[in-house]
């Protein structure tokens, strides 16, 4: 969700393509956007090159206001100008490298004589190289960061850059994004952030942002919001002085007797237990409010700070866990079912029964008893030539009809839980968990504790993970060890119960650490 607040439109990032076209100027005003673009371009140049500190605030204000007045295409043009024309001076870099190599040659010939003079030349060239390797647009970023409201402008700039890169792979723009991301990560270090407990007594403007930006479990009304901020619940956010009254990221916590197995018992159960009886702090939602901070892991610091704070204030809390979505599971599974069922059909046509197992690419991802249970279903429930095709048809049925029929739930439960465990434990991208939420918690030092059947029966929960959710647990004594082993080797730590789902297929590949 994003805020629907007309007073904030000036700081909105790029719209999507369809809205961008609607923003294009009419033929009657065809020349006005061009003049606006040139004016903003000039103010950007001044903000980068001007040395007069007494007028720089005026220039930065002019650039910021002008930038947010531009349409999609002109913002894109301006960012490309910034990326290409205000990059580093590579001619100067090459010349300095030649000088450096020349000094290396002189050092070899001098055989140690005049060492101080040679070292002095090295230091001078190295200093000049460090300066030359800084792109010119660094000046704009640095000045905006020091300017009132400038950090918000920078996050919006990066959100626009990411929107463009999602459509076009432009090397210069990727370099710009990488540089700005690194800068933002430095400026938004934990030391610069204030941990704030959000309560019902906070200003309405801040509470409106919590409702607007809640990305995991939408807040339905004021009563729902009040409950999430009331007894047995906590909400914490990171604030930055440069963006007052707006959390950069926030996390919602439920105080429970045990680790919840469904999101329904967290969101719907009423009344909550007395806080003195709680032994578990359950993180059930974490939401970022700034698209321009994507890839900057503020959540890692937030979770650790909240654990420390809750443990200090409520020493009787001994378990810190999550009830988390698995956003990529069904997308991965449907792709797997579609490709494998098609391969099975091709093999049935082209090969004899005795040779079917010869395909290097074919894999029946269902166990024999799971295949039989699906094939035994009457065709009035589902059609399909094999179990994988039948599962595919069930999972893509209109309105998730399978989830309302007990016999189908019984048949699908075992294979879906097993395949979900495989997805979380074994499916990797660049050596790390394929699922984005799993990767987030694992890199922060959590372990996979339990996979929960029909834990989220909402439309979104059924759509993205067939209603399955997962509990990650943060064991205080193991957080750093687990985070380090995941970072260095991709090792995923999981409980015995989770590992049992995949052990028959993975007896000789110990990819996980089995700890209860």
Short mmCIF file of C-alpha atoms in Angstrom, two decimals:
data_model
loop_
_atom_site.label_atom_id
_atom_site.label_comp_id
_atom_site.label_asym_id
_atom_site.label_seq_id
_atom_site.Cartn_x
_atom_site.Cartn_y
_atom_site.Cartn_z
CA UNK A 1 0.00 0.00 0.00
CA UNK A 2 1.04 3.57 -0.61
CA UNK A 3 -0.33 6.74 0.98
CA UNK A 4 -3.19 8.44 -0.78
CA UNK A 5 -2.40 11.96 0.38
CA UNK A 6 -2.61 14.87 -2.02
CA UNK A 7 -0.28 16.98 0.12
CA UNK A 8 2.56 14.57 -0.62
CA UNK A 9 2.22 14.33 -4.38
CA UNK A 10 5.17 16.66 -4.95
CA UNK A 11 7.45 14.03 -3.45
CA UNK A 12 5.95 11.06 -5.28
CA UNK A 13 8.36 8.82 -7.22
CA UNK A 14 7.85 7.98 -10.86
CA UNK A 15 4.42 6.60 -11.74
CA UNK A 16 4.03 3.43 -13.73
CA UNK A 17 3.97 3.55 -17.52
CA UNK A 18 0.21 3.88 -17.94
CA UNK A 19 0.04 6.79 -15.52
CA UNK A 20 3.18 8.27 -17.04
CA UNK A 21 1.50 8.52 -20.44
CA UNK A 22 -1.44 10.28 -18.85
CA UNK A 23 1.00 12.86 -17.50
CA UNK A 24 2.35 13.76 -20.96
CA UNK A 25 1.73 17.40 -21.98
CA UNK A 26 -1.02 18.33 -24.39
CA UNK A 27 -0.14 19.76 -27.79
CA UNK A 28 -1.23 23.23 -26.62
CA UNK A 29 1.55 23.24 -24.03
CA UNK A 30 4.14 21.29 -26.00
CA UNK A 31 6.90 23.85 -25.40
CA UNK A 32 6.35 24.32 -21.65
CA UNK A 33 7.68 20.91 -20.49
CA UNK A 34 10.82 21.46 -22.57
CA UNK A 35 11.46 24.81 -20.89
CA UNK A 36 10.79 23.19 -17.49
CA UNK A 37 13.28 20.43 -18.28
CA UNK A 38 16.04 22.86 -19.27
CA UNK A 39 15.41 24.94 -16.16
CA UNK A 40 15.67 21.89 -13.87
CA UNK A 41 18.75 20.72 -15.74
CA UNK A 42 20.38 24.12 -15.20
CA UNK A 43 19.52 24.10 -11.51
CA UNK A 44 20.97 20.59 -11.20
CA UNK A 45 24.19 21.76 -12.86
CA UNK A 46 24.37 24.72 -10.49
CA UNK A 47 23.78 22.48 -7.46
CA UNK A 48 26.72 20.30 -8.54
CA UNK A 49 29.19 22.99 -9.63
CA UNK A 50 28.37 26.09 -7.57
CA UNK A 51 30.79 27.11 -4.82
CA UNK A 52 28.76 30.01 -3.41
CA UNK A 53 27.47 28.55 -0.16
CA UNK A 54 25.24 31.53 0.52
CA UNK A 55 22.90 30.64 -2.39
CA UNK A 56 23.23 26.85 -2.47
CA UNK A 57 20.04 26.33 -0.39
CA UNK A 58 18.04 28.34 -2.92
CA UNK A 59 19.53 26.33 -5.79
CA UNK A 60 18.77 22.98 -4.08
CA UNK A 61 15.20 24.07 -3.37
CA UNK A 62 14.81 25.10 -7.00
CA UNK A 63 16.16 21.76 -8.22
CA UNK A 64 13.99 19.70 -5.85
CA UNK A 65 10.77 21.50 -6.70
CA UNK A 66 11.55 21.45 -10.40
CA UNK A 67 12.44 17.75 -10.43
CA UNK A 68 9.15 16.69 -8.86
CA UNK A 69 7.21 18.82 -11.34
CA UNK A 70 8.63 16.86 -14.30
CA UNK A 71 6.69 14.19 -16.17
CA UNK A 72 7.91 10.59 -16.47
CA UNK A 73 9.93 11.02 -19.65
CA UNK A 74 11.63 14.21 -18.48
CA UNK A 75 12.58 12.72 -15.11
CA UNK A 76 14.06 9.79 -17.01
CA UNK A 77 15.97 12.17 -19.34
CA UNK A 78 17.32 14.15 -16.41
CA UNK A 79 18.51 11.07 -14.53
CA UNK A 80 20.28 9.83 -17.66
CA UNK A 81 21.97 13.22 -18.02
CA UNK A 82 23.06 13.01 -14.39
CA UNK A 83 24.38 9.45 -14.82
CA UNK A 84 26.27 10.06 -18.08
CA UNK A 85 27.39 13.70 -18.08
CA UNK A 86 28.28 13.97 -14.39
CA UNK A 87 30.11 10.68 -14.06
CA UNK A 88 33.81 10.52 -13.25
CA UNK A 89 36.45 11.83 -15.69
CA UNK A 90 37.91 8.64 -17.15
CA UNK A 91 40.51 10.50 -19.21
CA UNK A 92 41.91 11.94 -16.00
CA UNK A 93 41.78 8.51 -14.33
CA UNK A 94 43.72 6.91 -17.22
CA UNK A 95 46.34 9.67 -17.09
CA UNK A 96 46.85 9.19 -13.37
CA UNK A 97 47.16 5.42 -13.82
CA UNK A 98 49.88 6.02 -16.43
CA UNK A 99 51.68 8.29 -13.98
CA UNK A 100 51.39 5.65 -11.28
CA UNK A 101 52.81 2.94 -13.55
CA UNK A 102 55.60 5.33 -14.51
CA UNK A 103 56.56 5.82 -10.87
CA UNK A 104 56.54 2.03 -10.43
CA UNK A 105 59.05 1.78 -13.27
CA UNK A 106 61.23 4.48 -11.76
CA UNK A 107 61.18 2.69 -8.40
CA UNK A 108 62.38 -0.53 -10.01
CA UNK A 109 65.25 1.28 -11.72
CA UNK A 110 66.29 3.25 -8.62
CA UNK A 111 66.73 -0.01 -6.67
CA UNK A 112 65.64 1.59 -3.41
CA UNK A 113 67.47 4.91 -3.80
CA UNK A 114 65.54 8.11 -3.07
CA UNK A 115 62.80 6.08 -1.41
CA UNK A 116 61.13 9.09 0.20
CA UNK A 117 60.80 10.84 -3.14
CA UNK A 118 59.22 7.80 -4.80
CA UNK A 119 56.80 7.28 -1.90
CA UNK A 120 55.86 10.94 -2.05
CA UNK A 121 54.98 10.52 -5.72
CA UNK A 122 52.87 7.45 -4.91
CA UNK A 123 50.96 9.26 -2.17
CA UNK A 124 50.32 12.27 -4.39
CA UNK A 125 49.00 10.19 -7.30
CA UNK A 126 46.94 7.98 -5.00
CA UNK A 127 45.35 11.06 -3.45
CA UNK A 128 44.56 12.43 -6.89
CA UNK A 129 43.18 9.05 -7.98
CA UNK A 130 40.84 8.91 -5.00
CA UNK A 131 39.53 12.32 -5.96
CA UNK A 132 39.27 11.46 -9.69
CA UNK A 133 37.35 8.24 -8.96
CA UNK A 134 34.55 10.22 -7.33
CA UNK A 135 31.82 11.00 -9.87
CA UNK A 136 30.67 14.60 -10.15
CA UNK A 137 27.14 13.66 -9.07
CA UNK A 138 28.52 12.86 -5.62
CA UNK A 139 28.45 16.61 -5.01
CA UNK A 140 24.69 16.72 -5.62
CA UNK A 141 24.09 13.80 -3.27
CA UNK A 142 26.29 15.24 -0.52
CA UNK A 143 24.67 18.66 -0.72
CA UNK A 144 21.14 17.29 -0.76
CA UNK A 145 21.92 15.13 2.27
CA UNK A 146 22.92 18.25 4.22
CA UNK A 147 19.92 20.24 2.95
CA UNK A 148 16.61 20.32 4.88
CA UNK A 149 14.30 17.77 3.25
CA UNK A 150 17.11 16.59 1.01
CA UNK A 151 17.24 13.01 2.32
CA UNK A 152 13.61 12.55 1.32
CA UNK A 153 14.46 13.90 -2.14
CA UNK A 154 17.34 11.42 -2.44
CA UNK A 155 15.14 8.44 -1.53
CA UNK A 156 12.61 9.57 -4.14
CA UNK A 157 15.38 9.97 -6.72
CA UNK A 158 16.53 6.41 -6.10
CA UNK A 159 12.95 5.11 -6.26
CA UNK A 160 12.72 6.68 -9.72
CA UNK A 161 16.05 5.16 -10.75
CA UNK A 162 14.86 1.71 -9.67
CA UNK A 163 11.61 2.15 -11.63
CA UNK A 164 13.57 2.94 -14.79
CA UNK A 165 16.02 0.07 -14.27
CA UNK A 166 13.10 -2.34 -13.91
CA UNK A 167 12.29 -1.56 -17.56
CA UNK A 168 15.74 -0.86 -19.04
CA UNK A 169 19.20 -2.18 -18.15
CA UNK A 170 21.31 0.98 -18.54
CA UNK A 171 24.89 0.60 -17.30
CA UNK A 172 25.43 4.25 -16.40
CA UNK A 173 22.15 4.35 -14.47
CA UNK A 174 23.07 1.16 -12.61
CA UNK A 175 26.36 2.78 -11.59
CA UNK A 176 24.43 5.85 -10.40
CA UNK A 177 22.07 3.63 -8.40
CA UNK A 178 24.93 1.67 -6.84
CA UNK A 179 26.69 4.85 -5.77
CA UNK A 180 23.55 6.43 -4.30
CA UNK A 181 22.62 3.19 -2.52
CA UNK A 182 26.07 3.07 -0.90
CA UNK A 183 25.74 6.69 0.22
CA UNK A 184 22.26 6.16 1.67
CA UNK A 185 23.45 3.07 3.52
CA UNK A 186 26.18 5.17 5.16
CA UNK A 187 23.91 8.07 6.05
CA UNK A 188 21.26 5.74 7.46
CA UNK A 189 23.52 3.79 9.80
CA UNK A 190 21.91 2.67 13.09
CA UNK A 191 23.67 5.49 14.93
CA UNK A 192 21.70 8.01 12.84
CA UNK A 193 18.32 6.36 13.45
CA UNK A 194 15.95 6.72 16.39
CA UNK A 195 14.03 3.67 17.57
CA UNK A 196 10.52 4.84 18.43
CA UNK A 197 7.67 2.85 19.95
CA UNK A 198 4.56 3.83 18.02
CA UNK A 199 1.45 4.13 20.19
CA UNK A 200 -2.14 5.27 19.87
CA UNK A 201 -1.04 8.60 21.41
CA UNK A 202 1.26 9.46 18.49
CA UNK A 203 0.20 12.21 16.05
CA UNK A 204 -2.53 11.26 13.60
CA UNK A 205 -0.20 12.01 10.68
CA UNK A 206 2.23 9.30 11.84
CA UNK A 207 -0.58 6.77 12.47
CA UNK A 208 -1.95 7.45 8.97
CA UNK A 209 1.42 6.44 7.55
CA UNK A 210 1.37 3.15 9.49
CA UNK A 211 -2.04 2.37 7.95
CA UNK A 212 -0.89 3.45 4.47
CA UNK A 213 2.43 1.60 4.40
CA UNK A 214 1.46 -1.67 6.14
CA UNK A 215 2.51 -4.04 3.37
CA UNK A 216 2.01 -7.51 4.85
CA UNK A 217 -1.38 -7.56 6.59
CA UNK A 218 -3.45 -4.48 5.64
CA UNK A 219 -5.03 -2.56 8.50
CA UNK A 220 -8.78 -2.64 7.91
CA UNK A 221 -10.00 0.22 10.12
CA UNK A 222 -9.21 2.38 13.15
CA UNK A 223 -10.33 -0.37 15.54
CA UNK A 224 -7.84 -2.74 13.90
CA UNK A 225 -5.09 -0.12 14.21
CA UNK A 226 -5.92 0.56 17.87
CA UNK A 227 -5.77 -3.15 18.64
CA UNK A 228 -2.35 -3.48 16.98
CA UNK A 229 -1.05 -0.67 19.18
CA UNK A 230 -2.83 -1.78 22.39
CA UNK A 231 -2.35 -4.31 25.17
CA UNK A 232 -0.36 -7.36 24.16
CA UNK A 233 0.92 -5.68 21.02
CA UNK A 234 3.87 -3.46 20.16
CA UNK A 235 4.89 -1.45 17.11
CA UNK A 236 8.38 -0.02 16.68
CA UNK A 237 9.76 2.15 13.89
CA UNK A 238 13.04 3.71 12.85
CA UNK A 239 12.83 7.50 12.49
CA UNK A 240 15.41 9.87 10.99
CA UNK A 241 15.65 13.54 11.91
CA UNK A 242 15.76 14.53 8.23
CA UNK A 243 12.37 12.88 7.54
CA UNK A 244 10.38 13.85 10.65
CA UNK A 245 7.14 12.14 11.53
CA UNK A 246 7.58 9.32 9.05
CA UNK A 247 9.08 5.94 9.99
CA UNK A 248 11.53 4.56 7.42
CA UNK A 249 10.60 1.03 8.48
CA UNK A 250 8.37 -0.40 11.21
CA UNK A 251 7.73 -3.77 12.79
CA UNK A 252 4.63 -5.11 14.54
CA UNK A 253 4.94 -7.47 17.51
CA UNK A 254 2.43 -9.71 19.31
CA UNK A 255 3.06 -10.87 22.90
CA UNK A 256 1.85 -14.48 23.18
CA UNK A 257 2.12 -17.59 25.33
CA UNK A 258 3.37 -19.68 22.41
CA UNK A 259 4.60 -19.19 18.85
CA UNK A 260 1.47 -18.71 16.74
CA UNK A 261 0.75 -21.20 13.96
CA UNK A 262 -1.66 -18.98 12.02
CA UNK A 263 -1.91 -15.28 11.32
CA UNK A 264 -5.61 -15.47 12.14
CA UNK A 265 -4.88 -16.03 15.84
CA UNK A 266 -2.60 -12.97 15.84
CA UNK A 267 -4.93 -10.58 14.00
CA UNK A 268 -8.34 -11.82 15.08
CA UNK A 269 -8.08 -13.34 18.57
CA UNK A 270 -9.60 -11.02 21.16
CA UNK A 271 -8.92 -10.17 23.91
CA UNK A 272 -5.13 -10.63 24.11
CA UNK A 273 -3.58 -12.47 27.02
CA UNK A 274 -2.23 -10.45 29.99
CA UNK A 275 1.27 -9.30 29.09
CA UNK A 276 2.71 -10.81 32.26
CA UNK A 277 1.75 -14.28 30.97
CA UNK A 278 3.50 -13.86 27.62
CA UNK A 279 6.66 -15.84 26.90
CA UNK A 280 6.93 -15.17 23.15
CA UNK A 281 7.44 -11.96 21.19
CA UNK A 282 6.15 -12.72 17.71
CA UNK A 283 7.12 -10.45 14.80
CA UNK A 284 4.20 -10.69 12.39
CA UNK A 285 4.76 -7.77 10.02
CA UNK A 286 7.69 -5.63 8.92
CA UNK A 287 7.13 -2.89 6.36
CA UNK A 288 9.41 -0.38 4.63
CA UNK A 289 7.93 3.00 3.77
CA UNK A 290 10.53 4.14 1.23
CA UNK A 291 10.94 2.40 -2.14
CA UNK A 292 14.19 4.29 -2.57
CA UNK A 293 15.74 2.37 0.34
CA UNK A 294 15.32 -1.03 -1.33
CA UNK A 295 18.35 -3.23 -0.71
CA UNK A 296 19.43 -1.28 2.38
CA UNK A 297 18.86 -3.70 5.23
CA UNK A 298 17.40 -1.47 7.92
CA UNK A 299 15.24 -4.40 9.06
CA UNK A 300 18.29 -6.28 10.33
CA UNK A 301 19.17 -3.49 12.75
CA UNK A 302 15.53 -2.91 13.68
CA UNK A 303 14.89 -6.54 14.67
CA UNK A 304 18.03 -6.71 16.79
CA UNK A 305 17.22 -3.42 18.53
CA UNK A 306 13.65 -4.52 19.24
CA UNK A 307 14.80 -7.88 20.64
CA UNK A 308 17.20 -6.05 22.97
CA UNK A 309 14.51 -3.58 24.06
CA UNK A 310 11.80 -6.19 24.66
CA UNK A 311 14.21 -8.43 26.55
CA UNK A 312 15.21 -5.51 28.77
CA UNK A 313 11.65 -4.39 29.53
CA UNK A 314 10.08 -7.87 29.74
CA UNK A 315 12.66 -10.41 30.95
CA UNK A 316 9.97 -13.11 31.08
CA UNK A 317 9.94 -13.14 27.25
CA UNK A 318 12.20 -16.03 26.25
CA UNK A 319 11.25 -16.71 22.61
CA UNK A 320 11.59 -14.34 19.66
CA UNK A 321 9.97 -15.63 16.51
CA UNK A 322 8.05 -14.64 13.39
CA UNK A 323 4.99 -15.79 11.51
CA UNK A 324 6.09 -15.00 7.98
CA UNK A 325 4.70 -15.21 4.46
CA UNK A 326 6.41 -17.22 1.72
CA UNK A 327 5.81 -14.88 -1.22
CA UNK A 328 7.63 -16.86 -3.91
CA UNK A 329 6.45 -20.38 -3.16
CA UNK A 330 3.43 -20.74 -5.44
CA UNK A 331 5.12 -18.93 -8.32
CA UNK A 332 8.04 -21.36 -8.09
CA UNK A 333 5.75 -24.38 -7.67
CA UNK A 334 3.42 -23.54 -10.56
CA UNK A 335 6.41 -23.07 -12.86
CA UNK A 336 7.84 -26.40 -11.71
CA UNK A 337 4.51 -28.24 -12.13
CA UNK A 338 3.89 -26.77 -15.59
CA UNK A 339 7.34 -27.65 -16.94
CA UNK A 340 7.49 -31.12 -15.40
CA UNK A 341 3.96 -32.13 -16.39
CA UNK A 342 4.74 -31.10 -19.96
CA UNK A 343 8.00 -33.08 -19.91
CA UNK A 344 6.10 -36.09 -18.57
CA UNK A 345 3.60 -35.80 -21.43
CA UNK A 346 6.36 -35.54 -24.04
CA UNK A 347 8.15 -38.55 -22.59
CA UNK A 348 4.95 -40.57 -22.61
CA UNK A 349 4.58 -39.90 -26.31
CA UNK A 350 8.19 -40.28 -27.43
CA UNK A 351 9.55 -43.06 -25.23
CA UNK A 352 8.56 -46.54 -24.27
CA UNK A 353 7.47 -47.23 -20.73
CA UNK A 354 10.77 -48.92 -19.92
CA UNK A 355 12.81 -45.90 -21.01
CA UNK A 356 10.83 -43.10 -19.40
CA UNK A 357 13.29 -42.57 -16.59
CA UNK A 358 16.05 -41.74 -19.04
CA UNK A 359 15.26 -38.02 -19.39
CA UNK A 360 17.87 -35.94 -17.59
CA UNK A 361 15.40 -33.10 -17.16
CA UNK A 362 12.31 -34.96 -16.07
CA UNK A 363 11.52 -35.07 -12.37
CA UNK A 364 8.30 -36.25 -10.79
CA UNK A 365 8.17 -33.89 -7.84
CA UNK A 366 5.38 -35.96 -6.26
CA UNK A 367 5.89 -39.05 -4.15
CA UNK A 368 4.16 -42.24 -5.46
CA UNK A 369 1.42 -42.12 -2.81
CA UNK A 370 0.81 -38.42 -3.54
CA UNK A 371 0.55 -39.13 -7.25
CA UNK A 372 -1.92 -41.95 -6.58
CA UNK A 373 -4.12 -39.84 -4.30
CA UNK A 374 -4.39 -37.12 -6.94
CA UNK A 375 -5.07 -39.58 -9.77
CA UNK A 376 -7.77 -41.29 -7.68
CA UNK A 377 -9.76 -38.05 -7.56
CA UNK A 378 -12.89 -38.01 -9.65
CA UNK A 379 -12.67 -35.90 -12.82
CA UNK A 380 -15.61 -33.89 -11.53
CA UNK A 381 -13.10 -32.34 -9.10
CA UNK A 382 -10.10 -31.99 -11.40
CA UNK A 383 -8.83 -33.21 -14.76
CA UNK A 384 -5.27 -34.02 -15.77
CA UNK A 385 -3.12 -36.74 -17.34
CA UNK A 386 -0.81 -37.03 -14.32
CA UNK A 387 -0.62 -35.94 -10.69
CA UNK A 388 1.47 -32.85 -11.40
CA UNK A 389 -1.00 -31.58 -13.99
CA UNK A 390 -3.88 -32.20 -11.60
CA UNK A 391 -2.14 -30.32 -8.78
CA UNK A 392 -1.44 -27.46 -11.20
CA UNK A 393 -5.11 -27.30 -12.19
CA UNK A 394 -6.26 -27.35 -8.57
CA UNK A 395 -3.88 -24.60 -7.46
CA UNK A 396 -4.91 -22.37 -10.38
CA UNK A 397 -8.64 -22.96 -9.95
CA UNK A 398 -10.95 -19.96 -9.76
CA UNK A 399 -11.22 -18.35 -6.29
CA UNK A 400 -8.98 -21.07 -4.81
CA UNK A 401 -11.94 -23.47 -4.68
CA UNK A 402 -9.68 -26.30 -3.50
CA UNK A 403 -9.17 -24.50 -0.16
CA UNK A 404 -12.88 -24.83 0.72
CA UNK A 405 -13.18 -28.59 0.21
CA UNK A 406 -11.93 -30.82 3.04
CA UNK A 407 -11.05 -33.90 0.93
CA UNK A 408 -8.88 -31.79 -1.39
CA UNK A 409 -7.17 -30.09 1.56
CA UNK A 410 -6.38 -33.52 2.99
CA UNK A 411 -4.84 -34.72 -0.29
CA UNK A 412 -2.82 -31.54 -0.92
CA UNK A 413 -1.52 -30.99 2.60
CA UNK A 414 1.32 -33.52 2.58
CA UNK A 415 2.82 -32.71 -0.84
CA UNK A 416 2.46 -28.95 -0.42
CA UNK A 417 4.17 -28.92 2.98
CA UNK A 418 6.96 -31.13 1.67
CA UNK A 419 7.46 -29.03 -1.46
CA UNK A 420 7.38 -25.85 0.61
CA UNK A 421 10.16 -27.23 2.82
CA UNK A 422 12.15 -28.07 -0.30
CA UNK A 423 11.59 -24.54 -1.62
CA UNK A 424 12.78 -22.93 1.63
CA UNK A 425 15.72 -25.25 2.31
CA UNK A 426 17.05 -26.21 -1.10
CA UNK A 427 16.05 -23.72 -3.78
CA UNK A 428 18.85 -21.17 -4.03
CA UNK A 429 19.84 -18.09 -6.00
CA UNK A 430 23.54 -17.23 -5.96
CA UNK A 431 23.94 -19.60 -3.02
CA UNK A 432 21.25 -17.96 -0.89
CA UNK A 433 17.58 -18.79 -0.26
CA UNK A 434 15.43 -18.11 -3.32
CA UNK A 435 12.54 -16.76 -1.25
CA UNK A 436 13.07 -13.08 -0.43
CA UNK A 437 11.55 -13.21 3.07
CA UNK A 438 13.50 -16.35 3.93
CA UNK A 439 16.71 -14.72 2.74
CA UNK A 440 15.98 -11.64 4.86
CA UNK A 441 15.50 -13.56 8.11
CA UNK A 442 18.28 -16.08 7.48
CA UNK A 443 20.84 -13.39 6.77
CA UNK A 444 19.78 -11.73 10.03
CA UNK A 445 20.58 -14.89 11.99
CA UNK A 446 17.22 -16.69 12.28
CA UNK A 447 16.50 -20.38 11.79
CA UNK A 448 13.49 -22.08 10.18
CA UNK A 449 11.49 -23.55 13.05
CA UNK A 450 8.11 -24.69 11.65
CA UNK A 451 5.99 -24.69 8.49
CA UNK A 452 2.30 -24.05 9.14
CA UNK A 453 -0.59 -25.41 7.07
CA UNK A 454 -3.51 -23.06 6.24
CA UNK A 455 -1.94 -20.32 8.34
CA UNK A 456 -3.13 -17.47 6.10
CA UNK A 457 -6.51 -18.01 4.45
CA UNK A 458 -6.66 -14.52 2.95
CA UNK A 459 -6.78 -14.09 -0.83
CA UNK A 460 -3.16 -12.97 -0.86
CA UNK A 461 -2.04 -15.80 1.42
CA UNK A 462 -3.66 -18.45 -0.79
CA UNK A 463 -2.34 -16.80 -3.95
CA UNK A 464 1.30 -16.54 -2.94
CA UNK A 465 1.84 -19.62 -0.74
CA UNK A 466 -1.33 -21.78 -0.75
CA UNK A 467 -2.05 -20.46 2.73
CA UNK A 468 1.23 -21.80 4.18
CA UNK A 469 3.30 -19.63 6.52
CA UNK A 470 6.59 -20.23 8.29
CA UNK A 471 7.95 -19.52 11.77
CA UNK A 472 11.50 -18.22 11.92
CA UNK A 473 13.08 -18.19 15.39
CA UNK A 474 15.83 -15.88 16.60
CA UNK A 475 17.83 -17.75 19.23
CA UNK A 476 19.79 -15.02 21.03
CA UNK A 477 22.82 -17.22 21.65
CA UNK A 478 23.06 -18.26 17.96
CA UNK A 479 22.10 -15.15 15.96
CA UNK A 480 25.64 -14.08 15.04
CA UNK A 481 26.81 -17.65 14.33
CA UNK A 482 23.83 -18.42 12.10
CA UNK A 483 24.11 -15.12 10.24
CA UNK A 484 27.83 -15.66 9.60
CA UNK A 485 27.46 -19.26 8.36
CA UNK A 486 24.60 -18.26 6.06
CA UNK A 487 26.61 -15.33 4.70
CA UNK A 488 29.81 -17.31 4.13
CA UNK A 489 28.47 -20.67 2.92
CA UNK A 490 24.71 -20.29 2.43
CA UNK A 491 24.05 -22.77 5.23
CA UNK A 492 20.40 -22.74 6.30
CA UNK A 493 19.66 -23.65 9.91
CA UNK A 494 16.39 -25.47 10.50
CA UNK A 495 14.64 -27.59 13.11
CA UNK A 496 14.44 -31.38 12.91
CA UNK A 497 10.72 -31.17 12.10
CA UNK A 498 11.35 -29.01 9.02
CA UNK A 499 14.31 -31.09 7.85
CA UNK A 500 12.26 -34.31 8.00
CA UNK A 501 10.16 -33.08 5.08
CA UNK A 502 13.15 -33.30 2.72
CA UNK A 503 15.41 -35.92 4.34
CA UNK A 504 14.28 -38.86 2.15
CA UNK A 505 15.36 -36.89 -0.93
CA UNK A 506 18.43 -35.36 0.65
CA UNK A 507 20.05 -37.99 2.85
CA UNK A 508 23.53 -37.41 1.47
CA UNK A 509 23.43 -33.63 1.09
CA UNK A 510 23.51 -31.96 4.55
CA UNK A 511 22.43 -28.47 3.41
CA UNK A 512 20.89 -27.58 6.74
CA UNK A 513 21.76 -27.54 10.38
CA UNK A 514 19.17 -29.65 12.19
CA UNK A 515 18.56 -28.16 15.59
CA UNK A 516 15.33 -28.20 17.51
#
